[in-house]
mmCIF file of C-alpha atoms in Angstrom:
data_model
loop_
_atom_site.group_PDB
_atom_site.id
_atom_site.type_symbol
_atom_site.label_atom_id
_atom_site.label_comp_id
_atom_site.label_asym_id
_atom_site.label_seq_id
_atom_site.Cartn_x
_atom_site.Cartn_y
_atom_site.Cartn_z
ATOM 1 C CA UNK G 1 0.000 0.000 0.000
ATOM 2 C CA UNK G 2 0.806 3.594 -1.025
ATOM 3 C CA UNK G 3 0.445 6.305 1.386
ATOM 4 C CA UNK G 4 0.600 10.297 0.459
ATOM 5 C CA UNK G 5 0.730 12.497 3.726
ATOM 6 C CA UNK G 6 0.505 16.377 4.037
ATOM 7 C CA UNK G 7 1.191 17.859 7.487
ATOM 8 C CA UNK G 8 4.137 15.039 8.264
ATOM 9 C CA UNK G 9 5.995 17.726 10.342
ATOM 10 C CA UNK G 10 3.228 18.664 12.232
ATOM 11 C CA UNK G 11 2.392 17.070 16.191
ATOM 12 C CA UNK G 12 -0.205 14.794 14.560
ATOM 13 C CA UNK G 13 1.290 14.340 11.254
ATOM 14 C CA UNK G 14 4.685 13.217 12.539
ATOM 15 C CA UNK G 15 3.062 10.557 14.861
ATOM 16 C CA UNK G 16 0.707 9.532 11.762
ATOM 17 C CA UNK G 17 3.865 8.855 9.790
ATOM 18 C CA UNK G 18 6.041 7.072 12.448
ATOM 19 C CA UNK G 19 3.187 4.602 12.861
ATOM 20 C CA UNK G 20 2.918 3.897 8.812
ATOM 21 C CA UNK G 21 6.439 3.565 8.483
ATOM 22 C CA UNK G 22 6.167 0.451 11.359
ATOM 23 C CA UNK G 23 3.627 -1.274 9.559
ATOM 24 C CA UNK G 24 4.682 -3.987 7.055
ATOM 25 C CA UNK G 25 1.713 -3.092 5.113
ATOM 26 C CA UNK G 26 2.362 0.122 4.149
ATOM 27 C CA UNK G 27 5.407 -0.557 1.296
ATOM 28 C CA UNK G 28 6.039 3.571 0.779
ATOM 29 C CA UNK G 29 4.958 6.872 2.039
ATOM 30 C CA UNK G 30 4.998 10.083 0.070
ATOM 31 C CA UNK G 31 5.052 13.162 2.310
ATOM 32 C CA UNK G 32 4.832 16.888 1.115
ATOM 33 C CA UNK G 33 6.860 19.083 2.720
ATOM 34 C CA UNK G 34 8.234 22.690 2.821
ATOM 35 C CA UNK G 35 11.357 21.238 4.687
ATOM 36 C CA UNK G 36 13.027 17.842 4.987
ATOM 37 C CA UNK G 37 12.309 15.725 8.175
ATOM 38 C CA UNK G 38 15.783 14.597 8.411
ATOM 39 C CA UNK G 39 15.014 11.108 8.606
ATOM 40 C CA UNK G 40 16.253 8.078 6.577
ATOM 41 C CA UNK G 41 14.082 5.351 5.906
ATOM 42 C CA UNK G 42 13.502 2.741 3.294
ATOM 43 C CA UNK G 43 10.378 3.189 2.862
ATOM 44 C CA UNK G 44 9.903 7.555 2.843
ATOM 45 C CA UNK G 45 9.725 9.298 0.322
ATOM 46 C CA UNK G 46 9.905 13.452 0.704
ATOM 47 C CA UNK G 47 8.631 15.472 -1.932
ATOM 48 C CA UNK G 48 9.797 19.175 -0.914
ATOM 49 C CA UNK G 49 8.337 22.182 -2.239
ATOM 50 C CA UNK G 50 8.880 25.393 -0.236
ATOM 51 C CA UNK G 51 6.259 27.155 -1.827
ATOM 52 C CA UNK G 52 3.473 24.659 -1.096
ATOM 53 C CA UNK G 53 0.110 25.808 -3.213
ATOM 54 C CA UNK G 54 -3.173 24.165 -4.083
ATOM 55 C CA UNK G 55 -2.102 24.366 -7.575
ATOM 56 C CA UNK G 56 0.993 22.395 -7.161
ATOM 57 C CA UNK G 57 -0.769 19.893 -4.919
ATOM 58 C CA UNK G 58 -3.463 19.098 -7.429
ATOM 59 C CA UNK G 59 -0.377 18.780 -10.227
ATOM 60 C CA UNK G 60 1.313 16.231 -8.574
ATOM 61 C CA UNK G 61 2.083 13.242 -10.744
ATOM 62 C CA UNK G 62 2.497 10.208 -8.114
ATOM 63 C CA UNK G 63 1.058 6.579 -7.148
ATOM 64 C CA UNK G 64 -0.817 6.356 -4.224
ATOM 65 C CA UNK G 65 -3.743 4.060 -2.688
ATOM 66 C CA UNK G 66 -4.021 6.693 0.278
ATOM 67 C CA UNK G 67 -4.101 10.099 0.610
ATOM 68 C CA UNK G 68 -4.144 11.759 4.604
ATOM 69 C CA UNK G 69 -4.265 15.181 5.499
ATOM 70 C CA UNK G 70 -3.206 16.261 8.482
ATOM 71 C CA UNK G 71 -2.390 19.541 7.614
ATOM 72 C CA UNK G 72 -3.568 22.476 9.907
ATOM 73 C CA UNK G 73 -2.246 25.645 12.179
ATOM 74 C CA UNK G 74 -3.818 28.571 14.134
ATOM 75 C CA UNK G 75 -4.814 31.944 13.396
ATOM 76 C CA UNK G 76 -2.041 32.680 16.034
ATOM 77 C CA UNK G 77 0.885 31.221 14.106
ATOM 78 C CA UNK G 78 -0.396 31.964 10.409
ATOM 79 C CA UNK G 79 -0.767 35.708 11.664
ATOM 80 C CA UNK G 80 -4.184 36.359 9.758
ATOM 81 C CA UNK G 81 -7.448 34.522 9.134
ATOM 82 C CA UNK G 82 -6.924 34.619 5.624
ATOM 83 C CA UNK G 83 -3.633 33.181 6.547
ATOM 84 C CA UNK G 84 -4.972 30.177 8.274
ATOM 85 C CA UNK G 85 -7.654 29.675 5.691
ATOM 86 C CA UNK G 86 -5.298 29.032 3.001
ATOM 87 C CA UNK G 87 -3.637 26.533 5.059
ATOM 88 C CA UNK G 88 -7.082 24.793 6.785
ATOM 89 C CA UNK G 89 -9.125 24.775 3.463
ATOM 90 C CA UNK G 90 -7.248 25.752 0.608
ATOM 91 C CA UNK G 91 -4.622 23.761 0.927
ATOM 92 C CA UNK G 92 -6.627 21.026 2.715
ATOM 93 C CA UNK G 93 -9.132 20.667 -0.021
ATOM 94 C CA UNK G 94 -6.371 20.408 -2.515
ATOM 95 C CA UNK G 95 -5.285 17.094 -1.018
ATOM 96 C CA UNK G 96 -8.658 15.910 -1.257
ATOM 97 C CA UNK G 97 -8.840 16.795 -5.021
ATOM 98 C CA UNK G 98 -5.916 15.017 -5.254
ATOM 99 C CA UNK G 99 -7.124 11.629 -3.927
ATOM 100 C CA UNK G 100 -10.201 12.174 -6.186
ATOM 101 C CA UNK G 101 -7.843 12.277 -9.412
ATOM 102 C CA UNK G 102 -5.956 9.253 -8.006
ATOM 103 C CA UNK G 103 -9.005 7.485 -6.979
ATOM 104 C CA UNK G 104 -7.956 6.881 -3.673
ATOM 105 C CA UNK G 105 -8.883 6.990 -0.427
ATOM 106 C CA UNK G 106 -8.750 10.108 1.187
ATOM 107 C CA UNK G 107 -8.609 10.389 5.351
ATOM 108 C CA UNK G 108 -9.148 14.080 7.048
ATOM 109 C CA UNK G 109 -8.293 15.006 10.131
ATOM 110 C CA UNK G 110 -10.513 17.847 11.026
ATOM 111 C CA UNK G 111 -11.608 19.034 14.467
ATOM 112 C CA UNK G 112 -14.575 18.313 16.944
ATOM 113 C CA UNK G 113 -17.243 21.364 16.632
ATOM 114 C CA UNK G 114 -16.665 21.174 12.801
ATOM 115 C CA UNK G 115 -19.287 23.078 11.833
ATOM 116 C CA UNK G 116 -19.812 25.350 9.027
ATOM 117 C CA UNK G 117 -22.451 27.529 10.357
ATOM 118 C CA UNK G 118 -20.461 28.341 13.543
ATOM 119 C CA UNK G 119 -19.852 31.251 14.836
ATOM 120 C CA UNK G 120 -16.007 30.162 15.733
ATOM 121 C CA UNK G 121 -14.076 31.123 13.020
ATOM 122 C CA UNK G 122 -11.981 28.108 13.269
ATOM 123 C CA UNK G 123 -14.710 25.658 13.385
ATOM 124 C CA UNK G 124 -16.853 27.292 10.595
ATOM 125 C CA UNK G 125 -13.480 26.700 8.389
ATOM 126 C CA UNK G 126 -12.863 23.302 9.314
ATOM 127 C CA UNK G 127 -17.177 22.357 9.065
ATOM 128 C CA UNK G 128 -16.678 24.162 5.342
ATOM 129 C CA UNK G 129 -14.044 21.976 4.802
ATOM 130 C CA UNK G 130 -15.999 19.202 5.702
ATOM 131 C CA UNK G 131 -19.165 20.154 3.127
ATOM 132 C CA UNK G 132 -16.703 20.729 0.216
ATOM 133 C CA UNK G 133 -14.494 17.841 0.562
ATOM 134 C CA UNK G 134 -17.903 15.160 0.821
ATOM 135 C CA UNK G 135 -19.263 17.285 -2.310
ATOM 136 C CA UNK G 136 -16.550 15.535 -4.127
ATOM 137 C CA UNK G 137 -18.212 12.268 -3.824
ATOM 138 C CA UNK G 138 -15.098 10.271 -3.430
ATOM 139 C CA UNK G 139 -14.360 6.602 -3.585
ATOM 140 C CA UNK G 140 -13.689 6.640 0.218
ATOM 141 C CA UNK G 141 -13.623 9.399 2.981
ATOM 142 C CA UNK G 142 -12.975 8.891 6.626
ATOM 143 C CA UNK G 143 -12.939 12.506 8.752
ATOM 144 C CA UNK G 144 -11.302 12.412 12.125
ATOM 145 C CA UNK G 145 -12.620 14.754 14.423
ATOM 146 C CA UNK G 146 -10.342 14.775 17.481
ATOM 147 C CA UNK G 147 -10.502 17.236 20.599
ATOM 148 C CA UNK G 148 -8.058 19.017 22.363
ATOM 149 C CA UNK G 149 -4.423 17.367 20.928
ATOM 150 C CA UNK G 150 -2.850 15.718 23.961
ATOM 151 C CA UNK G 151 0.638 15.248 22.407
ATOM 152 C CA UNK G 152 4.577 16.946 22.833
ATOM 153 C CA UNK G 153 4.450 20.101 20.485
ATOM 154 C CA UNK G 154 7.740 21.943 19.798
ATOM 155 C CA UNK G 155 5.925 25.331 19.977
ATOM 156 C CA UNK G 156 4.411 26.780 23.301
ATOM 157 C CA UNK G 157 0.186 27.184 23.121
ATOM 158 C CA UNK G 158 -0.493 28.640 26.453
ATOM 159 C CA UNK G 159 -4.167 27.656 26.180
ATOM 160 C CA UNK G 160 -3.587 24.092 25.018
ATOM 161 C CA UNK G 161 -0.965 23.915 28.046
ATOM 162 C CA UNK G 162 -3.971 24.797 30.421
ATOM 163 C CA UNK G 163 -5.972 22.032 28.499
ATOM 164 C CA UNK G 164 -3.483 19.252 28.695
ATOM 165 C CA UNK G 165 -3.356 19.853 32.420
ATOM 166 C CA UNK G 166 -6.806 19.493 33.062
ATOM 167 C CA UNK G 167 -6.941 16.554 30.931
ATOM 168 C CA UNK G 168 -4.204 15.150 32.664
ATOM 169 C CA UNK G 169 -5.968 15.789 35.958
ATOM 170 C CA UNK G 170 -9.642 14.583 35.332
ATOM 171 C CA UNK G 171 -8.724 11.541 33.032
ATOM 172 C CA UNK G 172 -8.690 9.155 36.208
ATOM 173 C CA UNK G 173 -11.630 10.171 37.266
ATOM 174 C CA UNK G 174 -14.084 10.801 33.985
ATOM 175 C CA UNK G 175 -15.641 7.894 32.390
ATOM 176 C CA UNK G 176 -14.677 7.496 29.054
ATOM 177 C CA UNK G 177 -17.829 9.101 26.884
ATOM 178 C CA UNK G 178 -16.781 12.272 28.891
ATOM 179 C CA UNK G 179 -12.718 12.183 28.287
ATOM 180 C CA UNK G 180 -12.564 11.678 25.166
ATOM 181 C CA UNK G 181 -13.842 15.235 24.487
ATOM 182 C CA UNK G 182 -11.823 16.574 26.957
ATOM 183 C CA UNK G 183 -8.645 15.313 25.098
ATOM 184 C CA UNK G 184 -7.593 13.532 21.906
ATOM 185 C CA UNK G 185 -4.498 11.529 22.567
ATOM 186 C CA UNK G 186 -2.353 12.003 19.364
ATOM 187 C CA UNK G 187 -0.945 8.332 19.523
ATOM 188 C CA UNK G 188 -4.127 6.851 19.819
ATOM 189 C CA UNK G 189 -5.616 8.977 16.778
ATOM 190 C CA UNK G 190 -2.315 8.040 14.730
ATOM 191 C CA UNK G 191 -2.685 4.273 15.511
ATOM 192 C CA UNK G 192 -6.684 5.111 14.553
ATOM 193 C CA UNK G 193 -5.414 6.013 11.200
ATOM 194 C CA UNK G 194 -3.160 3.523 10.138
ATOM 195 C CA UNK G 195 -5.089 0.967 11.297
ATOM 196 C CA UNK G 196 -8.351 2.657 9.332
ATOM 197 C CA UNK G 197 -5.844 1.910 6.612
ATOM 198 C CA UNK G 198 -4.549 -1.196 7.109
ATOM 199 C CA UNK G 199 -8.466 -2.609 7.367
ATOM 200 C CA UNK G 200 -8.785 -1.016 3.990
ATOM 201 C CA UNK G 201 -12.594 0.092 4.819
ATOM 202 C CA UNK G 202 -14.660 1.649 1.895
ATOM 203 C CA UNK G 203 -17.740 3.451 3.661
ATOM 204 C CA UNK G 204 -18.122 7.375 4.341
ATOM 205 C CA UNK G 205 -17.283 7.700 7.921
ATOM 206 C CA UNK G 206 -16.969 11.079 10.435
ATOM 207 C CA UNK G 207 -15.518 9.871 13.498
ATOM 208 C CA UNK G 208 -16.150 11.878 16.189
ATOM 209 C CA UNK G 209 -14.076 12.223 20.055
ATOM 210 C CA UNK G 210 -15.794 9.126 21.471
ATOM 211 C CA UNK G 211 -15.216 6.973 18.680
ATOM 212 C CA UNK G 212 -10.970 7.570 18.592
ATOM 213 C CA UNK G 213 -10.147 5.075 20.419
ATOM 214 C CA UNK G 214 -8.234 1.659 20.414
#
């Protein structure tokens, strides 16, 4: 199995990728980058293009079976909403045009409160990510919608700091149902993909907090 990945260098991309490149399944993965990873591995693959644009994303001339997006920031570190929305959708839905001309299946991972009518500007961008990329009708479509990241980011987030606290806090104590939309363990959600991949499932799926789990 082929596997294309955007957003490899990011906290949930990098954890996607370390899992795939485990897996005896998975014979080569593809990931788009503005920078090399550094890493050496049989099996990796890293197309780099600095100036990363829908246009060139849609262009690309490659083999895959699976496409994943992982790709995302903050209004914070893009330093503009139009910023971020060129990274969150623009970009985003590129990589799902691209599984649609290479027929493959595409996996999203969006955000819990999705939601194109809200009036969060970062939710309304992921939910109209959502709408547009299932408009495309594609062979198969699986959308992750984790909470809060629980995971070892490079960068300081002061509010996702305060977050991971309290997660790390009430976890003992919350049943399940509740915790998982509390907090979105990265590894688990990066073992949640591959394996979605590995099982090689066909149906329409959006998989919401409680269902990320192993």
């Amino acid at each position: 199995m082929k596997v294309i990945l955007f957003g490899g260098s990011g906290l949930v991309g990098t954890s996607i990728l370390r899992n795939l490149l485990d897996k005896t399944e998975i014979t080569k993965v593809q990931v788009v980058l503005r920078r090399s990873l550094g890493l050496n591995h049989e099996k990796l693959d890293e197309l780099i293009q600095t100036d990363l644009s829908p246009q060139f994303i849609k262009n690309l001339d490659i083999e895959a079976n699976i496409v994943v997006c992982a790709l995302g920031t903050t209004i914070a570190q893009a330093g503009s909403k139009q910023n971020f929305k060129a990274v969150d959708f623009d970009l985003s839905y590129a990589t799902a045009e691209l599984s649609k001309k290479l027929q493959a299946k595409f996996i999203l991972v969006s955000a819990a409160g999705a939601d194109s009518n809200s009036f969060i500007f970062y939710n309304r961008i992921k939910g109209q990510l959502e709408e547009a990329v299932m408009r495309l009708k594609l062979n198969s479509l699986v959308i992750y919608r984790p909470s809060l990241l629980i995971g070892e980011r490079s960068e300081k987030r002061t509010a996702e700091r305060l977050g991971v606290a309290a997660y790390k806090v009430l976890k003992p104590i919350l049943p399940k149902s509740l915790r998982s939309y509390l907090g979105t363990e990265v590894e688990v959600l990066a073992k949640h993909v591959v394996e979605n991949i590995i099982q090689g499932e066909t149906e329409e799926k959006i998989l919401n907090p409680s269902l990320i789990r192993l």
